[in-house]
Amino acid sequence: MQPGDTQADLVIVGAGMVGSALALALKDSGLDILLVDGGPLDVAPFAADAPFEPRVSALSMASQRILQRLGAWDGIAARRASPYAEMRVWDGAGTGQIHFSAASVHAEVLGHIVENRVIQDSLLEPLRDSAVGLLPGLRLEQLRRSGDDWLLTLSDGRRLRTPLVVAADGALSAVRRLAGCETREWDYLHHAIVTSVRCAEPHRATAWQRFTDEGPLAFLPLDRQGDDHWCSIVWSTTPAHAERLMALDDTAFRAALGDAFERRLGEVLEADPRLCIPLRQRHAKRYVEPGLALIGDAAHTIHPLAGQGVNLGFLDAAVLAEVLLRARARGEPLADPRVLARFERRRMPYNLAMMAAMEGFERLFQSDALPLRWLRNAGLKRMERLPGAKAVFVRQALGLSGDLPELARA
Ligand SMILES: Cc1cc2nc3c(=O)[nH]c(=O)nc-3n(C[C@H](O)[C@H](O)[C@H](O)COP(=O)(O)OP(=O)(O)OC[C@H]3O[C@@H](n4cnc5c(N)ncnc54)[C@H](O)[C@@H]3O)c2cc1C
């Protein structure tokens, strides 16, 4: 170790929603933890009448439980969270439709739509009062093995030395690239346009999704000071169509959006500025290497059509924390590949199954082929008549199926 190097038991790179959740889950472990992020990690003052942030997440019940246990949910509820109790999905090119409700599984809500900024700030608040060492405004630039440790060089030249690195640095993970972790990736040939819009009719605490010929269009309910006419939209479409939509003026965009949504909530009266995000599926071939684990978008990115990305990430964080805490209680070295493999074994099959399901959905609804159109319409109608099958789907959406970590259990 050179003079000036900082030693830690664990370095988490990336203090986004997933990296922050992991740091909070381990904050009382007695481990010396450093959390590095290229951003400022400021908590923005919140105004209840502020415009909505364009990036939102549909948080499952499992994510809500994890955030409650981590002490972040109170901050979310005190800012802004919009519960939804119903979901309506239909095929724009046919008559198939399906309706899901929380009541069908004796739950009060299916989930909450929350702005990413609100989730992030509510995680950072308890973190700032904890023993976790925050290193804001510093990017990871180099990573190499040095004996049994990793040596990380940050953008100000500072060097960190640790036996265990967790990559939570998002879809374009520098850790993943620098450590040479391989991924499987492919383009969805979709861009997502996101913004918030005000509709003539109230959203009825319902998440709406129409499958158009170009891709899925979601209207997710938002609440601001009792006003239930706002929705967050995620419009996934071909890159060429997205380019045309981004070029439209406000009036023409609202009209095109109203047409694409069949005006189920009446006219679109207002629209905030739009963001356009290219969508790409990525999955790391391994989530762990000796002394290294990948979580959240650094391990996998998934089509937003089912709103699962950060929900999978929170489950990764909760499972990894559980595995590390148990290993520490038994006196096992945390960087041991046998310890880290327990995390991969619990998370990879679940994430792969979710990604395969989304991929199947996306292809089925993308296709113009007549047999596939028939299949999806017949499938939607059949499922609508099978309460048992719908209940399985609803439990999946709540995130309450599979091998749940303690943090996500009732
Ligand atoms: C259009 C759209 C809609 C979505 N809707 C939903 C939804 O409804 N529900 C849902 O669950 N998910 C949704 N997702 C997915 C969700 O947004 C992501 O899964 C989630 O943001 C991933 O969080 P993360 O913390 O893993 O990564 P990120 O949010 O990308 O955070 C990564 C962090 O790492 C930091 N960082 C990056 N590089 C470095 C570096 N070199 N050094 C230091 N720090 C670094 C960044 O500053 C950042 O803070 C959606 C995604 C899209 C595109």
Coordinates of C-alpha atoms and ligand atoms in Angstrom, one line a residue:
M1 CA 0.0 0.0 0.0
Q2 CA 1.4 3.4 -1.0
P3 CA 1.2 6.4 1.3
G4 CA -2.0 8.3 0.6
D5 CA -4.0 5.2 -0.5
T6 CA -7.3 4.8 1.3
Q7 CA -8.2 1.3 2.5
A8 CA -11.8 0.1 2.9
D9 CA -13.6 -3.3 3.4
L10 CA -15.9 -2.5 0.6
V11 CA -16.1 0.1 -2.2
I12 CA -19.5 0.6 -3.9
V13 CA -19.1 2.4 -7.2
G14 CA -22.3 4.3 -8.1
A15 CA -24.7 5.9 -5.6
G16 CA -27.8 5.8 -7.8
M17 CA -30.9 4.2 -6.4
V18 CA -29.4 0.7 -6.3
G19 CA -25.9 1.5 -5.0
S20 CA -27.4 3.8 -2.3
A21 CA -29.9 1.0 -1.3
L22 CA -27.0 -1.5 -0.8
A23 CA -25.0 1.0 1.2
L24 CA -28.0 1.6 3.5
A25 CA -28.6 -2.1 3.9
L26 CA -25.0 -2.5 5.1
K27 CA -24.6 0.7 7.1
D28 CA -24.7 -0.9 10.5
S29 CA -22.5 -3.9 9.6
G30 CA -19.4 -2.5 11.1
L31 CA -17.7 -2.7 7.7
D32 CA -15.6 0.2 6.5
I33 CA -17.7 1.2 3.4
L34 CA -16.9 3.8 0.7
L35 CA -19.6 4.9 -1.8
V36 CA -18.2 6.7 -4.8
D37 CA -20.3 8.6 -7.4
G38 CA -19.5 11.0 -10.2
G39 CA -22.6 13.2 -9.3
P40 CA -22.8 15.7 -6.4
L41 CA -25.1 13.5 -4.2
D42 CA -27.0 16.6 -3.1
V43 CA -30.5 16.3 -1.7
A44 CA -32.6 18.9 -3.6
P45 CA -35.1 20.9 -1.6
F46 CA -38.6 19.6 -2.4
A47 CA -41.6 21.8 -3.3
A48 CA -45.0 20.0 -3.3
D49 CA -46.1 22.1 -6.3
A50 CA -42.9 21.6 -8.4
P51 CA -43.2 20.2 -11.9
F52 CA -42.8 16.4 -12.2
E53 CA -39.3 15.0 -13.0
P54 CA -39.5 13.2 -16.4
R55 CA -37.9 9.9 -15.1
V56 CA -40.2 7.9 -12.8
S57 CA -40.3 4.3 -11.6
A58 CA -43.2 2.0 -10.9
L59 CA -42.2 0.6 -7.5
S60 CA -43.4 -2.8 -6.6
M61 CA -44.6 -3.9 -3.2
A62 CA -41.3 -5.7 -2.7
S63 CA -39.4 -2.5 -3.4
Q64 CA -41.7 -0.6 -1.0
R65 CA -40.9 -3.0 1.8
I66 CA -37.2 -2.8 1.1
L67 CA -37.3 1.0 1.1
Q68 CA -39.4 1.0 4.3
R69 CA -36.8 -1.3 6.1
L70 CA -34.0 1.0 4.9
G71 CA -35.7 4.0 6.3
A72 CA -36.2 5.7 2.9
W73 CA -40.0 5.2 2.4
D74 CA -41.0 8.0 4.9
G75 CA -39.0 10.5 2.8
I76 CA -40.7 9.2 -0.4
A77 CA -44.2 9.4 1.2
A78 CA -43.4 12.9 2.6
R79 CA -42.5 14.1 -0.9
R80 CA -44.6 12.6 -3.6
A81 CA -45.7 9.0 -4.4
S82 CA -48.7 8.1 -6.5
P83 CA -50.3 4.7 -5.6
Y84 CA -52.1 2.7 -8.3
A85 CA -54.5 -0.1 -7.7
E86 CA -55.4 -1.1 -11.2
M87 CA -53.8 -1.8 -14.5
R88 CA -55.4 -1.8 -18.0
V89 CA -53.5 -3.3 -21.0
W90 CA -54.9 -3.5 -24.5
D91 CA -53.9 -4.3 -28.0
G92 CA -54.3 -1.2 -30.3
A93 CA -54.5 -3.5 -33.3
G94 CA -57.2 -5.7 -32.1
T95 CA -59.9 -6.2 -29.4
G96 CA -57.8 -8.1 -26.8
Q97 CA -57.6 -6.4 -23.4
I98 CA -56.9 -7.3 -19.8
H99 CA -57.6 -5.7 -16.5
F100 CA -55.6 -6.3 -13.3
S101 CA -56.6 -5.1 -9.8
A102 CA -55.0 -5.1 -6.4
A103 CA -58.3 -6.1 -4.9
S104 CA -58.1 -9.5 -6.9
V105 CA -55.2 -10.5 -4.6
H106 CA -56.5 -8.7 -1.5
A107 CA -53.9 -6.0 -1.7
E108 CA -54.6 -2.3 -1.4
V109 CA -52.3 -1.2 -4.2
L110 CA -50.3 -2.7 -7.1
G111 CA -47.5 -0.3 -6.6
H112 CA -46.5 3.4 -6.6
I113 CA -45.3 5.7 -9.3
V114 CA -42.4 7.7 -7.9
E115 CA -40.0 10.2 -9.5
N116 CA -36.5 8.8 -9.6
R117 CA -35.2 12.0 -8.0
V118 CA -37.6 11.5 -5.0
I119 CA -36.4 7.9 -4.5
Q120 CA -32.7 9.0 -4.8
D121 CA -33.0 11.9 -2.3
S122 CA -35.0 9.7 0.2
L123 CA -32.1 7.2 0.1
L124 CA -29.4 9.8 0.4
E125 CA -30.9 11.5 3.5
P126 CA -30.4 8.5 5.9
L127 CA -27.1 7.7 4.2
R128 CA -25.7 11.2 5.0
D129 CA -26.3 10.5 8.7
S130 CA -24.6 7.1 8.6
A131 CA -21.1 5.7 8.9
V132 CA -20.8 5.1 5.2
G133 CA -18.1 7.3 3.6
L134 CA -19.6 9.3 0.7
L135 CA -17.2 10.3 -2.1
P136 CA -19.3 12.6 -4.3
G137 CA -18.1 14.2 -7.6
L138 CA -15.5 11.5 -8.2
R139 CA -15.6 9.1 -11.1
L140 CA -13.9 5.8 -11.2
E141 CA -11.1 6.0 -13.9
Q142 CA -8.9 2.9 -13.4
L143 CA -9.3 -0.4 -11.7
R144 CA -6.7 -3.1 -11.4
R145 CA -5.8 -6.1 -9.3
S146 CA -3.1 -5.6 -6.7
G147 CA -2.4 -8.8 -4.7
D148 CA -5.7 -9.8 -3.2
D149 CA -7.1 -6.3 -3.4
W150 CA -8.5 -4.1 -6.1
L151 CA -6.9 -0.7 -6.6
L152 CA -9.3 2.0 -7.8
T153 CA -8.1 5.3 -9.2
L154 CA -10.6 8.2 -9.1
S155 CA -10.9 11.3 -11.3
D156 CA -8.9 13.4 -8.7
G157 CA -6.1 10.9 -8.7
R158 CA -7.0 9.5 -5.3
R159 CA -6.5 5.7 -4.9
L160 CA -8.7 3.3 -3.0
R161 CA -7.7 -0.2 -2.0
T162 CA -10.2 -2.9 -1.1
P163 CA -10.8 -6.6 -1.3
L164 CA -14.4 -6.1 -2.5
V165 CA -15.8 -3.9 -5.2
V166 CA -19.6 -3.6 -6.0
A167 CA -20.5 -2.2 -9.4
A168 CA -23.7 -0.2 -9.1
D169 CA -22.6 2.3 -11.7
G170 CA -25.5 1.8 -14.2
A171 CA -26.0 0.5 -17.7
L172 CA -22.6 1.8 -19.0
S173 CA -20.7 0.5 -15.9
A174 CA -17.1 1.6 -15.9
V175 CA -16.3 -1.2 -13.3
R176 CA -17.8 -3.8 -15.7
R177 CA -15.7 -2.5 -18.6
L178 CA -12.5 -2.0 -16.6
A179 CA -12.7 -5.5 -15.0
G180 CA -13.4 -7.1 -18.4
C181 CA -16.8 -8.6 -17.5
E182 CA -18.6 -9.8 -20.6
T183 CA -22.2 -9.0 -21.5
R184 CA -24.8 -10.2 -23.9
E185 CA -26.5 -7.2 -25.5
W186 CA -28.9 -6.3 -28.3
D187 CA -30.8 -3.3 -29.5
Y188 CA -34.6 -3.4 -29.0
L189 CA -34.7 -1.0 -32.0
H190 CA -36.8 1.1 -29.7
H191 CA -36.4 4.6 -28.2
A192 CA -38.5 5.6 -25.2
I193 CA -40.0 9.1 -25.1
V194 CA -40.7 10.2 -21.5
T195 CA -42.5 13.2 -20.1
S196 CA -45.5 14.2 -17.9
V197 CA -48.8 15.2 -19.4
R198 CA -52.1 16.6 -18.0
C199 CA -55.2 14.9 -19.4
A200 CA -58.8 16.1 -19.5
E201 CA -60.0 13.2 -17.4
P202 CA -58.7 11.8 -14.0
H203 CA -56.4 8.8 -14.2
R204 CA -58.4 6.8 -11.7
A205 CA -55.2 5.5 -10.0
T206 CA -54.8 3.2 -13.0
A207 CA -51.6 2.3 -14.9
W208 CA -52.6 2.2 -18.6
Q209 CA -50.7 0.5 -21.4
R210 CA -51.6 0.3 -25.0
F211 CA -49.6 -1.8 -27.4
T212 CA -49.4 0.2 -30.7
D213 CA -47.9 -1.1 -34.0
E214 CA -44.6 0.6 -33.1
G215 CA -44.4 -0.4 -29.5
P216 CA -46.0 0.0 -26.0
L217 CA -47.3 3.3 -24.8
A218 CA -47.8 3.7 -21.0
F219 CA -49.7 6.3 -19.1
L220 CA -48.7 6.1 -15.4
P221 CA -50.8 8.0 -12.8
L222 CA -49.3 10.9 -10.9
D223 CA -50.7 12.9 -8.1
R224 CA -49.8 16.5 -7.3
Q225 CA -51.6 18.2 -4.4
G226 CA -54.8 16.3 -5.0
D227 CA -54.7 16.9 -8.8
D228 CA -55.2 13.4 -10.4
H229 CA -55.1 14.5 -14.1
W230 CA -51.4 14.1 -14.6
C231 CA -49.7 11.0 -16.0
S232 CA -46.1 10.1 -16.7
I233 CA -45.8 8.7 -20.2
V234 CA -43.3 6.1 -21.5
W235 CA -43.8 5.9 -25.3
S236 CA -41.5 3.1 -26.7
T237 CA -41.3 3.3 -30.5
T238 CA -39.0 2.9 -33.5
P239 CA -36.0 5.3 -33.6
A240 CA -37.4 7.0 -36.8
H241 CA -40.8 7.5 -35.2
A242 CA -39.3 8.8 -32.0
E243 CA -37.2 11.3 -34.0
R244 CA -40.4 12.6 -35.7
L245 CA -42.2 12.8 -32.4
M246 CA -39.3 14.7 -30.8
A247 CA -39.4 17.2 -33.7
L248 CA -43.1 18.0 -33.3
D249 CA -44.2 21.3 -31.6
D250 CA -46.2 21.0 -28.4
T251 CA -49.6 21.1 -30.0
A252 CA -48.8 18.5 -32.7
F253 CA -47.1 16.2 -30.1
R254 CA -50.2 16.3 -27.8
A255 CA -52.5 15.5 -30.7
A256 CA -50.3 12.6 -31.8
L257 CA -50.1 11.3 -28.2
G258 CA -53.9 11.6 -27.9
D259 CA -54.4 9.6 -31.1
A260 CA -51.9 6.9 -30.1
F261 CA -53.6 6.5 -26.7
E262 CA -57.1 6.5 -28.2
R263 CA -57.9 9.4 -25.9
R264 CA -58.8 7.0 -23.1
L265 CA -58.3 9.9 -20.7
G266 CA -59.7 12.6 -23.1
E267 CA -57.5 15.2 -24.7
V268 CA -53.9 15.7 -23.6
L269 CA -54.1 19.3 -22.4
E270 CA -50.5 20.0 -21.3
A271 CA -47.1 18.3 -21.9
D272 CA -43.8 18.9 -20.1
P273 CA -40.5 18.9 -22.1
R274 CA -39.7 15.5 -23.6
L275 CA -36.7 13.2 -23.1
C276 CA -35.8 10.5 -25.6
I277 CA -33.8 7.4 -24.3
P278 CA -32.5 4.7 -26.6
L279 CA -33.4 1.2 -25.2
R280 CA -30.9 -1.6 -25.2
Q281 CA -31.0 -4.9 -23.4
R282 CA -27.8 -5.9 -21.6
H283 CA -27.0 -8.8 -19.4
A284 CA -23.7 -9.6 -17.8
K285 CA -22.7 -13.2 -18.4
R286 CA -21.6 -13.4 -14.7
Y287 CA -22.7 -11.2 -11.8
V288 CA -19.5 -12.0 -9.8
E289 CA -15.8 -12.3 -10.2
P290 CA -13.3 -12.8 -7.4
G291 CA -13.8 -9.8 -5.1
L292 CA -16.4 -8.2 -7.5
A293 CA -20.2 -8.2 -7.8
L294 CA -22.4 -6.4 -10.3
I295 CA -25.9 -5.2 -9.2
G296 CA -28.7 -3.2 -10.8
D297 CA -28.3 -1.8 -14.3
A298 CA -24.6 -2.6 -14.2
A299 CA -25.7 -6.3 -14.2
H300 CA -28.8 -6.1 -16.4
T301 CA -31.0 -3.6 -18.3
I302 CA -34.5 -4.6 -19.4
H303 CA -37.2 -3.1 -21.6
P304 CA -39.3 -0.6 -19.5
L305 CA -42.6 -2.0 -20.7
A306 CA -43.2 -3.8 -17.4
G307 CA -41.5 -1.2 -15.2
Q308 CA -39.2 -3.8 -13.6
G309 CA -35.6 -2.4 -13.9
V310 CA -35.1 -0.8 -10.6
N311 CA -37.3 -3.3 -8.8
L312 CA -34.9 -6.0 -9.9
G313 CA -32.0 -3.8 -8.8
F314 CA -33.4 -3.3 -5.3
L315 CA -33.8 -7.1 -5.0
D316 CA -30.2 -7.5 -6.1
A317 CA -29.1 -5.0 -3.4
A318 CA -31.2 -6.7 -0.7
V319 CA -29.9 -10.2 -1.6
L320 CA -26.3 -9.2 -1.8
A321 CA -26.5 -7.4 1.6
E322 CA -28.1 -10.5 3.1
V323 CA -25.4 -12.8 1.7
L324 CA -22.6 -10.5 2.9
L325 CA -24.1 -10.0 6.4
R326 CA -24.5 -13.8 6.8
A327 CA -20.9 -14.5 5.7
R328 CA -19.6 -11.8 8.1
A329 CA -21.5 -13.4 11.0
R330 CA -19.9 -16.7 10.1
G331 CA -16.4 -15.2 9.8
E332 CA -16.1 -15.9 6.1
P333 CA -14.1 -13.5 3.9
L334 CA -16.6 -11.4 2.0
A335 CA -14.6 -11.3 -1.2
D336 CA -14.4 -15.2 -1.4
P337 CA -15.9 -16.3 -4.7
R338 CA -17.9 -19.0 -2.9
V339 CA -19.6 -16.3 -0.8
L340 CA -20.3 -14.1 -3.9
A341 CA -21.6 -17.0 -5.9
R342 CA -24.5 -17.3 -3.4
F343 CA -25.7 -13.9 -4.5
E344 CA -25.4 -14.8 -8.2
R345 CA -27.2 -18.2 -7.7
R346 CA -30.2 -16.4 -6.1
R347 CA -30.5 -13.5 -8.5
M348 CA -29.5 -14.5 -12.0
P349 CA -32.2 -17.1 -12.7
Y350 CA -34.9 -14.7 -11.5
N351 CA -33.6 -11.8 -13.5
L352 CA -33.1 -13.9 -16.6
A353 CA -36.7 -15.2 -16.4
M354 CA -38.1 -11.7 -16.0
M355 CA -36.0 -10.5 -19.0
A356 CA -37.1 -13.5 -21.2
A357 CA -40.7 -12.8 -20.3
M358 CA -40.4 -9.1 -21.3
E359 CA -38.6 -10.1 -24.5
G360 CA -41.4 -12.5 -25.4
F361 CA -44.0 -9.8 -24.7
E362 CA -42.1 -7.2 -26.7
R363 CA -41.7 -9.5 -29.7
L364 CA -45.3 -10.7 -29.6
F365 CA -46.7 -7.2 -29.6
Q366 CA -44.2 -5.9 -32.1
S367 CA -45.2 -8.4 -34.7
D368 CA -47.5 -7.5 -37.6
A369 CA -47.7 -11.2 -38.6
L370 CA -51.4 -12.2 -38.6
P371 CA -50.9 -15.4 -36.6
L372 CA -49.1 -13.5 -33.9
R373 CA -51.8 -10.8 -33.9
W374 CA -54.4 -13.4 -33.4
L375 CA -52.3 -15.1 -30.7
R376 CA -51.9 -11.9 -28.7
N377 CA -55.6 -11.0 -28.9
A378 CA -56.8 -14.5 -28.1
G379 CA -54.2 -14.7 -25.3
L380 CA -55.3 -11.4 -23.7
K381 CA -59.0 -12.4 -24.0
R382 CA -58.3 -15.9 -22.5
M383 CA -56.2 -14.5 -19.7
E384 CA -58.9 -11.9 -18.9
R385 CA -61.3 -14.9 -18.3
L386 CA -58.8 -16.8 -16.0
P387 CA -58.7 -15.2 -12.5
G388 CA -56.1 -17.7 -11.3
A389 CA -53.7 -16.9 -14.1
K390 CA -54.2 -13.2 -13.6
A391 CA -53.5 -13.5 -9.9
V392 CA -50.2 -15.2 -10.6
F393 CA -49.3 -12.3 -12.9
V394 CA -50.4 -9.7 -10.3
R395 CA -48.2 -11.4 -7.6
Q396 CA -45.3 -11.2 -10.1
A397 CA -45.9 -7.5 -10.6
L398 CA -46.0 -7.0 -6.8
G399 CA -42.6 -8.6 -6.7
L400 CA -43.7 -11.0 -4.1
S401 CA -42.8 -14.3 -5.9
G402 CA -39.6 -16.2 -5.9
D403 CA -36.8 -16.4 -3.4
L404 CA -37.4 -13.1 -1.4
P405 CA -34.7 -11.6 0.8
E406 CA -35.6 -10.8 4.4
L407 CA -35.8 -7.1 3.6
A408 CA -38.7 -7.7 1.1
R409 CA -40.7 -10.1 3.3
A410 CA -43.9 -9.1 5.1
Ligands
LIG1 C1 -37.8 5.0 -20.0 C2 -37.5 4.2 -18.8 C3 -38.5 3.9 -17.9 C4 -38.2 3.1 -16.8 N1 -39.3 2.8 -15.9 C5 -39.0 2.0 -14.9 C6 -40.1 1.6 -13.9 O1 -41.2 2.0 -14.1 N2 -39.8 0.8 -12.9 C7 -38.5 0.3 -12.7 O2 -38.3 -0.5 -11.8 N3 -37.5 0.6 -13.5 C8 -37.7 1.4 -14.6 N4 -36.7 1.8 -15.4 C9 -35.3 1.3 -15.1 C10 -34.6 2.1 -14.1 O3 -34.7 3.5 -14.4 C11 -33.2 1.6 -13.9 O4 -33.2 0.2 -13.7 C12 -32.5 2.2 -12.7 O5 -32.4 3.6 -12.9 C13 -31.1 1.6 -12.5 O6 -30.6 2.2 -11.3 P1 -29.0 1.9 -10.9 O7 -28.8 2.6 -9.6 O8 -28.7 0.5 -11.1 O9 -28.3 2.7 -12.0 P2 -28.2 4.3 -12.3 O10 -29.5 4.9 -12.0 O11 -27.8 4.4 -13.8 O12 -27.1 4.9 -11.4 C14 -25.7 4.7 -11.6 C15 -25.0 5.7 -10.7 O13 -23.6 5.5 -11.0 C16 -22.9 6.7 -11.2 N5 -21.7 6.4 -12.0 C17 -21.7 6.0 -13.3 N6 -20.5 5.9 -13.8 C18 -19.7 6.2 -12.7 C19 -18.2 6.2 -12.6 N7 -17.4 5.9 -13.6 N8 -17.7 6.6 -11.4 C20 -18.5 6.9 -10.4 N9 -19.9 6.9 -10.4 C21 -20.4 6.5 -11.6 C22 -23.9 7.6 -11.8 O14 -23.6 9.0 -11.5 C23 -25.2 7.2 -11.1 O15 -25.5 7.9 -9.9 C24 -36.9 2.6 -16.6 C25 -35.9 2.9 -17.5 C26 -36.2 3.6 -18.6 C27 -35.0 3.9 -19.6

